[in-house]
Coordinates of C-alpha atoms in Angstrom, one line a residue:
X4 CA 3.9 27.5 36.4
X5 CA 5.2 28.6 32.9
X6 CA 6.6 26.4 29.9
X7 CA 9.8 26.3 29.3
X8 CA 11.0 28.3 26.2
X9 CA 12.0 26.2 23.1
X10 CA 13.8 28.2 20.6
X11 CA 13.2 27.8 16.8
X12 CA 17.0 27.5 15.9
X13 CA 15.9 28.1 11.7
X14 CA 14.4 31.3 12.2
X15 CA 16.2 34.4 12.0
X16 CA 15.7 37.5 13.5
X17 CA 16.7 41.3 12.0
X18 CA 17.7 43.9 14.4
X19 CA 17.9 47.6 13.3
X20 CA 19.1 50.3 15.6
X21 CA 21.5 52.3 17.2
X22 CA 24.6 50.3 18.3
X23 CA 26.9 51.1 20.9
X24 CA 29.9 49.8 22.7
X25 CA 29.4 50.0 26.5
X26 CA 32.8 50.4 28.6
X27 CA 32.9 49.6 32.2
X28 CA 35.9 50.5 34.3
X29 CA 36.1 48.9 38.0
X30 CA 37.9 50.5 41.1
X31 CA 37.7 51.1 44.8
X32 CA 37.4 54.1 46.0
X33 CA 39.5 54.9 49.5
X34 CA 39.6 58.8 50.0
X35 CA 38.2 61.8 48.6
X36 CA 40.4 64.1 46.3
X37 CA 41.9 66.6 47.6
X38 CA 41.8 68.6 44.4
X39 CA 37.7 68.3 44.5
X40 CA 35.0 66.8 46.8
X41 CA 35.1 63.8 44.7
X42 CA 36.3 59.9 45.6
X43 CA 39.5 59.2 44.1
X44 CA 39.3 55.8 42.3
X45 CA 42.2 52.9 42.0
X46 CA 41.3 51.2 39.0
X47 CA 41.3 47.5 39.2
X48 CA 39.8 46.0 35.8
X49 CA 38.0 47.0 32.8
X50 CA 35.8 44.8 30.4
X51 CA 33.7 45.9 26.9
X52 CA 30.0 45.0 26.1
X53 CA 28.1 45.1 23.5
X54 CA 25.1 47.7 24.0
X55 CA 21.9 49.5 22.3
X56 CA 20.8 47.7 19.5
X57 CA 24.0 45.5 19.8
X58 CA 22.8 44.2 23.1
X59 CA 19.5 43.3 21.6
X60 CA 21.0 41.3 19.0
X61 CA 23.2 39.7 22.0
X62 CA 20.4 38.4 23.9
X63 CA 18.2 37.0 20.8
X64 CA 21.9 35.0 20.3
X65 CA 22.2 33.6 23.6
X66 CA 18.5 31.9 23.3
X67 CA 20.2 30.2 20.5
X68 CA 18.4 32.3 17.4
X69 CA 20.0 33.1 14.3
X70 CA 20.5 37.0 14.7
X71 CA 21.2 39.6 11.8
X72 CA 22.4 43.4 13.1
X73 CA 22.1 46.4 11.2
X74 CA 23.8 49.5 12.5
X75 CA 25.5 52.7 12.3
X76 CA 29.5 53.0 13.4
X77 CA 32.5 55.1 13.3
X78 CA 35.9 54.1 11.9
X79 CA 37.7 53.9 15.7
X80 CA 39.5 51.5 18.0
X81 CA 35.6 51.2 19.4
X82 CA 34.0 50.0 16.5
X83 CA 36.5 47.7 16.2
X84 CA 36.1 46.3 19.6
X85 CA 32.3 46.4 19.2
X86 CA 32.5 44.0 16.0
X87 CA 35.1 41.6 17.8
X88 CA 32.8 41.3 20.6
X89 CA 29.6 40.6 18.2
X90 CA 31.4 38.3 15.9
X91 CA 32.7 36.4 18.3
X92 CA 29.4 36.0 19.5
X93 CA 28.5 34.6 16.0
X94 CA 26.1 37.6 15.1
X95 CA 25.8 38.4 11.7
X96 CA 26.9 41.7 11.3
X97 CA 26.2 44.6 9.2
X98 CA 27.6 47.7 10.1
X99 CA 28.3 50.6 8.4
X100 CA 31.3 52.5 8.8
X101 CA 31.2 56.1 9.1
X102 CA 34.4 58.2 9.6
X103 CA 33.0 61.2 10.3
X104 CA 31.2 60.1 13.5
X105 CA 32.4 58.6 16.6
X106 CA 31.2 54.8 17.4
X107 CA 28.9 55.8 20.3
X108 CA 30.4 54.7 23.7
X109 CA 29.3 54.6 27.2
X110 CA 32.1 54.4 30.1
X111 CA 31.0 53.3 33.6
X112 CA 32.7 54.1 36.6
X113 CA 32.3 51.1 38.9
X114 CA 33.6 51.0 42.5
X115 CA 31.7 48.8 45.3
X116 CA 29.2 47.4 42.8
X117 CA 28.2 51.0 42.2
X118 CA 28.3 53.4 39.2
X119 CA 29.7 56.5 40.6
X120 CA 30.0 58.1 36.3
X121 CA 29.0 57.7 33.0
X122 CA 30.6 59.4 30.2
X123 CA 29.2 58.9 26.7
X124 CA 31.0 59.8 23.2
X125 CA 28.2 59.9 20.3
X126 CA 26.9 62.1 18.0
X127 CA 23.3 62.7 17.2
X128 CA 23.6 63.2 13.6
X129 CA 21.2 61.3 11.2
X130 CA 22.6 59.0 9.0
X131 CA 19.6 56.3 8.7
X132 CA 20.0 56.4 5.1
X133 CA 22.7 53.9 5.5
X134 CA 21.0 51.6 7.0
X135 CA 17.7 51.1 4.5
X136 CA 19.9 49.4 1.6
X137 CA 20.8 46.8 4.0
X138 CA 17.4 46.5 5.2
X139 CA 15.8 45.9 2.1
X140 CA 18.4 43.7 1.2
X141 CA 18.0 41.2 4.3
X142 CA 14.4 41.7 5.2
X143 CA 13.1 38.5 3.0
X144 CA 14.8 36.0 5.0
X145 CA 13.9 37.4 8.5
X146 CA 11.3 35.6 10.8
X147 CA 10.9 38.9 12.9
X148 CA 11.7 42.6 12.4
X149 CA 13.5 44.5 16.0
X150 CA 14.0 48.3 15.5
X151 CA 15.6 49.7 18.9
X152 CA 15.6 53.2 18.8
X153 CA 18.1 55.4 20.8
X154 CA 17.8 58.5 19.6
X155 CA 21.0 58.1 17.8
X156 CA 20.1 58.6 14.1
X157 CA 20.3 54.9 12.8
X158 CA 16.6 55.3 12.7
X159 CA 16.0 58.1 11.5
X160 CA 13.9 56.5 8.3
X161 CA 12.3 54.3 10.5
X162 CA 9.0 54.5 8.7
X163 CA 10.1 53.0 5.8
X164 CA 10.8 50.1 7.5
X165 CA 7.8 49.3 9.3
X166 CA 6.2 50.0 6.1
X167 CA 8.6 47.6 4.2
X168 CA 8.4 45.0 7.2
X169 CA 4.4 44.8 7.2
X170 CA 4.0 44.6 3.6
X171 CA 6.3 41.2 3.7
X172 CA 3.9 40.3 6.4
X173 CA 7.0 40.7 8.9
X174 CA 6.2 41.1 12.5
X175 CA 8.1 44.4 13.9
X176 CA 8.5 44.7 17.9
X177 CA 9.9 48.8 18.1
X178 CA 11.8 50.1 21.4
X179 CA 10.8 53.6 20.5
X180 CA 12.1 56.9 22.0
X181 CA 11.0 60.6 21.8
X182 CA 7.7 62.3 22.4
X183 CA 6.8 61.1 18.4
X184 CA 5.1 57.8 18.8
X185 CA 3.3 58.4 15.1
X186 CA 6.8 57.8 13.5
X187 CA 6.0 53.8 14.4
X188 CA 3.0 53.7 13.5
X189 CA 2.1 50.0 11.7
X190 CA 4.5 47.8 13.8
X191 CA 3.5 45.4 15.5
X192 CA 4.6 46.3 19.0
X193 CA 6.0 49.1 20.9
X194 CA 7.7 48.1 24.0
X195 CA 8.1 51.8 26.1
X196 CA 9.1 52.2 29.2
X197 CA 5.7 53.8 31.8
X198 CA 8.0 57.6 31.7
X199 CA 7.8 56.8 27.9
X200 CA 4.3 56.3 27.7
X201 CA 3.1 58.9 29.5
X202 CA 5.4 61.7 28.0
X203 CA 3.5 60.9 24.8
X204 CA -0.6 60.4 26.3
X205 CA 0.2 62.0 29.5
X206 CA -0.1 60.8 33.2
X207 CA -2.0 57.7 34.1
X208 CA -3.9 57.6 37.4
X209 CA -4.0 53.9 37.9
X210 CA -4.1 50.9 35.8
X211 CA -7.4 51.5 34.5
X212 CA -5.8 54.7 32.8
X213 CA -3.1 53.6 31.5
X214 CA -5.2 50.9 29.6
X215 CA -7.7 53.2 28.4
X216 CA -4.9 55.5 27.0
X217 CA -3.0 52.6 25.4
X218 CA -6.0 51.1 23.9
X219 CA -6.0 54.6 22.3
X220 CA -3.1 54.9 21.1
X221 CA -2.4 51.8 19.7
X222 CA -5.8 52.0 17.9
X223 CA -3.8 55.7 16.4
X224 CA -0.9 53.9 15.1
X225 CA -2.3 50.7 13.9
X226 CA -0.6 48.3 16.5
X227 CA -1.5 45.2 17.3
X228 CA -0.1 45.2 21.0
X229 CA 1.5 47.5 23.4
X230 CA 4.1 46.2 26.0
X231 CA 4.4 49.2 28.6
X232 CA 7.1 48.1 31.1
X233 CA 6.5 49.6 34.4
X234 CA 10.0 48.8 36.7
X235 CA 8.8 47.7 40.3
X236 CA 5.3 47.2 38.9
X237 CA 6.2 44.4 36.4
X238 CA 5.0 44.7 33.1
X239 CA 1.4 45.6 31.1
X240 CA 0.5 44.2 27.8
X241 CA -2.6 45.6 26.0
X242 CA -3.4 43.5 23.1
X243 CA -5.7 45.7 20.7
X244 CA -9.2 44.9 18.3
X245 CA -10.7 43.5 21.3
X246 CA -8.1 41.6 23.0
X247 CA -7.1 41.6 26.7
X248 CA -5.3 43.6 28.9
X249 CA -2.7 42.1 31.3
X250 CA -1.2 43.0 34.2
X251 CA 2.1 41.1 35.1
X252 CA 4.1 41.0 38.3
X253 CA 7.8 41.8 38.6
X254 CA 10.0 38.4 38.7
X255 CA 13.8 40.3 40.2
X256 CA 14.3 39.4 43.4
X257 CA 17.1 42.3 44.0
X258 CA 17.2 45.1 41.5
X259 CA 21.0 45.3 41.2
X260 CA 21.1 47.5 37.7
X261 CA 18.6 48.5 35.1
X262 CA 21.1 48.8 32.6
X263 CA 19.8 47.7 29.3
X264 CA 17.0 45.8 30.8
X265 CA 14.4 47.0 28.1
X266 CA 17.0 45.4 25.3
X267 CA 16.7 42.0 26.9
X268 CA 12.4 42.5 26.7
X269 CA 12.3 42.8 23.3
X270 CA 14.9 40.7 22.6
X271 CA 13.4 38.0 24.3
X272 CA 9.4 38.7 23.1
X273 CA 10.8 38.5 19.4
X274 CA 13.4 35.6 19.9
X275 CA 10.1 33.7 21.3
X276 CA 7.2 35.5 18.5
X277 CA 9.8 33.9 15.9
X278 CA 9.9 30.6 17.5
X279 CA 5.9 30.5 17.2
X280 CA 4.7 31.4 20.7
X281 CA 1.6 33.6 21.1
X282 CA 2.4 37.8 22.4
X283 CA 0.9 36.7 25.8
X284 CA 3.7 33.6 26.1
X285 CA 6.1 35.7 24.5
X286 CA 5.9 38.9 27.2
X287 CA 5.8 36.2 29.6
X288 CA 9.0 35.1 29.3
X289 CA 10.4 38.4 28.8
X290 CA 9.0 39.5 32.1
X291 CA 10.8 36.7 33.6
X292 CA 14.1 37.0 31.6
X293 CA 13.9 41.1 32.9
X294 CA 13.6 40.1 36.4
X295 CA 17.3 38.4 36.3
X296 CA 19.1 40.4 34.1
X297 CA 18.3 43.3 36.5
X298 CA 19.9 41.1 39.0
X299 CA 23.0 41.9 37.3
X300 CA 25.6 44.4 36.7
X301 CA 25.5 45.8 33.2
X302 CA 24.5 45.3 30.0
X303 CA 23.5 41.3 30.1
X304 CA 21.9 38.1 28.0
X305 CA 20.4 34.9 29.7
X306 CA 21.0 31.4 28.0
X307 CA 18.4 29.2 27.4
X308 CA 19.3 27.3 30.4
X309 CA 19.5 30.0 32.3
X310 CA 15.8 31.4 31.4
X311 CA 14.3 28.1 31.8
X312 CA 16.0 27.4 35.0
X313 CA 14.1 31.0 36.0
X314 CA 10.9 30.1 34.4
X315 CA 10.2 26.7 36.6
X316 CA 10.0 27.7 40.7
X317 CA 10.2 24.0 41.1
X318 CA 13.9 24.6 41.0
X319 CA 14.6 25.7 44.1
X320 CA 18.6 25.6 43.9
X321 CA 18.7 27.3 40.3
X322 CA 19.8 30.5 41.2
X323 CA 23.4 28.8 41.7
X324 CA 23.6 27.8 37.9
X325 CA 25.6 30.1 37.1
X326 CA 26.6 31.3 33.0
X327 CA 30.3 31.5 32.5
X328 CA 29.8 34.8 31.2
X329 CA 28.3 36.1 34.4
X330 CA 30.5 34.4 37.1
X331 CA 33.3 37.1 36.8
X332 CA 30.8 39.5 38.1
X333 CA 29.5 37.5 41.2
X334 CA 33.0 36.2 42.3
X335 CA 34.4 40.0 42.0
X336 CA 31.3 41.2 44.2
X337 CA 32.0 38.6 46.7
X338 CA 35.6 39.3 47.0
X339 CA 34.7 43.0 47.6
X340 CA 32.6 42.2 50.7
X341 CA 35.6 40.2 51.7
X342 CA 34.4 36.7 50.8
X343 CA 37.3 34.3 49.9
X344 CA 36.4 32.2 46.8
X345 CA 37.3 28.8 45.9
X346 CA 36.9 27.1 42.8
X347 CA 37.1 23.4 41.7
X348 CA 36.4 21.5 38.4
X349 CA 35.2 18.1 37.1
X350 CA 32.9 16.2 35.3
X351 CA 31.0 15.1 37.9
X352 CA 28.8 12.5 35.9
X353 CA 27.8 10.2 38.4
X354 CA 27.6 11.8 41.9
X355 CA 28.9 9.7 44.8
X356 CA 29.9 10.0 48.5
X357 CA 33.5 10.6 47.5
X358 CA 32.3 13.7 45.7
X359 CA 30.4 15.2 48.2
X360 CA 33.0 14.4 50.8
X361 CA 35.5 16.2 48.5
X362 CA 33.6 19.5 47.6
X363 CA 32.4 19.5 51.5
X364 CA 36.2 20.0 52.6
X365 CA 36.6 22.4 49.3
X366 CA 34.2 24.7 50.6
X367 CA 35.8 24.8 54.0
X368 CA 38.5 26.3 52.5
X369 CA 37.1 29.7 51.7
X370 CA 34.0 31.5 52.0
X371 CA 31.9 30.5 48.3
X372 CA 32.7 27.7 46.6
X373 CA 32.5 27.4 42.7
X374 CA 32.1 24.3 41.0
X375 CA 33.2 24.3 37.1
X376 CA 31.6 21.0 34.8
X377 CA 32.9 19.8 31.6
X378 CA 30.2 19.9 28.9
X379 CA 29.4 17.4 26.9
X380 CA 31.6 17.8 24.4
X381 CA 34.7 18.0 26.6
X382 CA 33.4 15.1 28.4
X383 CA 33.4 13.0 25.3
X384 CA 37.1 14.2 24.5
X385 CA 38.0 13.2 27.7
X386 CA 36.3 10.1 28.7
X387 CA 35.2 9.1 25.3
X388 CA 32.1 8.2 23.3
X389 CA 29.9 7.0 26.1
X390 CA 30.3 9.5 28.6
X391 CA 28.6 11.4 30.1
X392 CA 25.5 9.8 31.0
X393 CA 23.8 12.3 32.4
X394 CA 23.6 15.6 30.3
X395 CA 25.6 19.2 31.4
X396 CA 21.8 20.3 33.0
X397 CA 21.2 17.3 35.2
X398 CA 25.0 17.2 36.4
X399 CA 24.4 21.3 37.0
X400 CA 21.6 20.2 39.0
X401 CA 22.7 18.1 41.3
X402 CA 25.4 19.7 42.1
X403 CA 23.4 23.2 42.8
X404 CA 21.1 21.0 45.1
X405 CA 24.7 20.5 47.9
X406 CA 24.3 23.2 50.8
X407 CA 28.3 23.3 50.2
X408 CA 28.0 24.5 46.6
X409 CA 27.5 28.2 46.2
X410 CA 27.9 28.8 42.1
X411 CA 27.7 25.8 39.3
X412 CA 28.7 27.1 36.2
X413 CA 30.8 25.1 33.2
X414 CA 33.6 25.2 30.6
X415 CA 33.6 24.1 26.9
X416 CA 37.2 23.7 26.6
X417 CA 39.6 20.5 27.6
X418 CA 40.4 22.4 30.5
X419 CA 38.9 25.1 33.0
X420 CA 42.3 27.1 32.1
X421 CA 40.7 30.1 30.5
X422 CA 37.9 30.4 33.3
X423 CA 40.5 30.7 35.5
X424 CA 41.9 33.5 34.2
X425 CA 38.8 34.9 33.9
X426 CA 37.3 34.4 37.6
X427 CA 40.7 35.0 39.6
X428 CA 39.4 32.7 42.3
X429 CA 41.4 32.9 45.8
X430 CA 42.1 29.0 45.7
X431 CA 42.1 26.7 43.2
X432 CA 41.6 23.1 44.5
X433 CA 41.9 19.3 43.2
X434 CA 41.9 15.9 44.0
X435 CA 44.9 13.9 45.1
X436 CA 45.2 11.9 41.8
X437 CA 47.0 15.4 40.8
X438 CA 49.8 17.1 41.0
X439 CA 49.8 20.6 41.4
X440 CA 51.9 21.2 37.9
X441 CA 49.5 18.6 36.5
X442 CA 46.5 21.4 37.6
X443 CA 45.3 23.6 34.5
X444 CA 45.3 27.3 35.6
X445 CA 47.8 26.6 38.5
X446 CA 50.2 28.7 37.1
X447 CA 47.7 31.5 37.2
X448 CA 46.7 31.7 40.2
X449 CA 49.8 31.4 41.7
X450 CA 50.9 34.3 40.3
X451 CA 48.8 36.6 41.6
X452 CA 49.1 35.3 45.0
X453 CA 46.5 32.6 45.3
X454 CA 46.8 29.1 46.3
X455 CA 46.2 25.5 45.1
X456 CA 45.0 22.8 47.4
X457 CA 45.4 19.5 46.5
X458 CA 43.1 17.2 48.5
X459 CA 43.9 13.1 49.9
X460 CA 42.6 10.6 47.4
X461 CA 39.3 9.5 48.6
X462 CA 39.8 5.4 48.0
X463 CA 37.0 3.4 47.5
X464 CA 35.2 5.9 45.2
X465 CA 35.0 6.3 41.7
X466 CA 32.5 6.8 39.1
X467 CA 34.3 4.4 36.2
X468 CA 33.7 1.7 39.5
X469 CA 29.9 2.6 39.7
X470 CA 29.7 2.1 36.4
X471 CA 31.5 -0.9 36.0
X472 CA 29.4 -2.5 38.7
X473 CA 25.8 -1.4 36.5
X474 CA 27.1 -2.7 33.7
X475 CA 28.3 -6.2 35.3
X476 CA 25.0 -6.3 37.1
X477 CA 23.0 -5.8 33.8
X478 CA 25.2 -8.5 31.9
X479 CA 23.8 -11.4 34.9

């Protein structure tokens, strides 16, 4: 079994590299065109993510890390959208703003969980020179040194960075691209891809080759490890001047889409080499964190919850903790294959027969039910300073362990208002000691044609009773 991963909330973690602002448009598609032999697509959503380099820095964030980005933009609507996104994130940006060039953007066409096109606006001019005044500027305070490398021109000096990084005795994990694997040589890691790897040293027949080539190579360019990641086949780490080779396993379950699944690797190796952990611990849990973010559609981050909960198999109901951020995704694909959802909220802090009894008839009004918890914070707003008594991950859990609950997720607001918007769920339930204009995000989903369900009062239930009936029984 692996350890759970502890962030080091003081260390922060510089990220060089080519940003980007990834698009994704969502439709169905009912009939072909009659103009071309193409499917004609009714667009039903949109949504911006943060992507390159800019989803790096996202998923070192969401393990809690202090993250500094350096990057190139344009002066657009685009760049503008990618900073909201990252500032709102609470990434420390540092971006600078080009007119000439176009932010780089990627638009996906989604329709039935399935990219049908991608267009991309970028140019591949090099302006890297930009980005070394920065660099030099916040490189004393950084725990860790990311440089990933698209290809894009942000990079373009990138030599002068490893070279400033190791002589601050900075570790520096690359994502390199290109046949030119000598322009990182010193850092302390490249993470490639296997098609990567062998464009540079050339096919490898089995695994023995591809060690025997690595060990090579990194011995060429100084490194002190090599992280090839290999897809299907997991992930192989060769650790140089003698160390070991090792082989490890794929952890997705499904491979939904590989977008952006090498930016959560090195994100996660360096958020865990700044928190102390050795390269073997820290390409563990990047292997793991891989494995469900592939499990997803698009660009993603996993919390620290959310790789823990992945990290122990003990945990068998897990996979229905759900992040907020993610939820949208997983209710959309479930309304597609004609799945009605229902959603409900509480704190749930004490778990009792009237609970269960409620969310059992919640779920019989659709086909997945989704259970949204208040966290601790909006627990103590509401209930005040001693609640809750059991923290936001043991309420998740118990909840995730009832065969009526599909999804657990949680809100950090008063009210699950904002979630609903965001989810769209088909019903919206609550319990009789409501009315339904006394229900936050009624409104909502009544107007686009959902429905709310208010359930009988369940007498002779309550958790204020259970725990006013520990509390007498401990004053006795």
């Amino acid at each position: 079994m692996l350890q759970e991963f502890e962030p080091r909330r003081d260390a922060g973690i510089l990220v060089v590299g080519d940003v980007m602002l990834d698009r994704y448009v969502y439709g169905v598609s009912e009939r072909i065109s009659p103009e071309a032999p193409v499917p004609v697509i009714r667009i039903t959503g949109s949504e911006e993510r943060p992507g390159g380099a800019a989803n790096v820095a996202l998923n070192i964030k969401s393990l809690g890390m202090d993250v500094q980005l350096i990057g190139i933009t344009g002066a657009d609507d685009a760049a503008a959208s990618l900073l909201r996104l990252l500032s709102g994130a609470g990434i420390q940006c540092h971006l600078a703003s080009l007119p000439e060039l176009p932010t780089i953007t990627k638009v996906r066409v989604i329709s039935q969980q399935q990219q049908l096109l991608r267009l991309d606006y970028e140019s591949h001019q090099a302006r890297g020179d930009a980005c070394v005044p920065i660099f030099q500027k916040l490189l004393a305070d950084a725990a860790c040194v990311v440089l990933s490398d698209y290809a894009k021109g942000a990079l373009d000096r990138v030599g002068d960075m490893i070279d400033a990084a190791a002589a601050a005795g900075k570790s520096v994990l690359v994502d390199p691209k290109g046949a030119d694997f000598g322009r990182y040589r010193g850092a302390t890691m490249l993470t490639p891809n296997q098609r990567e790897f062998e464009a540079v040293v050339g096919p490898c027949r089995d695994d023995d080759d591809l060690e025997a080539k690595g060990r090579k190579l990194g011995a060429e360019l100084g490194l002190r490890a090599l992280l090839v990641t290999r897809g299907e086949r997991g992930m192989t780490l060769i650790e140089m001047a003698g160390g070991d080779c090792a082989h490890m396993r794929a952890h997705s379950h499904e491979v939904f889409d590989v977008t952006g699944a090498g930016d959560t690797v090195i994100g996660v190796a360096a958020a865990a080499i700044a928190s102390g952990y050795s390269l073997r611990q820290a390409v563990n849990f990047a292997n793991v964190a891989a494995g469900k973010v592939v499990e997803r559609l698009g660009t993603a981050a996993l919390s620290v919850a959310e790789l823990n909960a992945a990290l122990v198999p003990a945990r068998p109901a897990s996979s229905r903790m759900i992040e907020p951020d993610r939820i949208r995704d997983i209710a959309r694909a479930a309304r597609l294959r004609g799945e009605r959802v229902v959603m409900t909220n509480g704190c749930f802090d004490l778990l009792h027969a009237g609970h269960v009894e409620y969310l059992e008839t919640s779920r019989r009004l659709g086909d997945r039910l989704l259970v949204a918890v208040n966290s601790d914070a909006s627990v103590r707003r509401l209930k005040g300073a001693g609640r809750p008594l059991n923290p936001l991950a043991a309420r998740m859990r118990v909840l995730a362990g009832l065969a009526c609950v599909d999804w657990v997720t949680w809100f950090s607001e008063d009210t699950p208002a904002m979630l609903v918007e965001q989810l769209r769920p088909d019903v919206l339930v609550k319990g009789g000691d409501y009315t339904i204009d006394q229900v936050a995000g009624a409104q909502t989903v009544q107007s686009y044609g959902g429905r709310v369900e208010i359930l009988p009062f369940i007498a002779g239930h309550s958790t204020s009773a259970v725990i006013a009936a520990i509390a007498a029984e401990g004053s006795t």
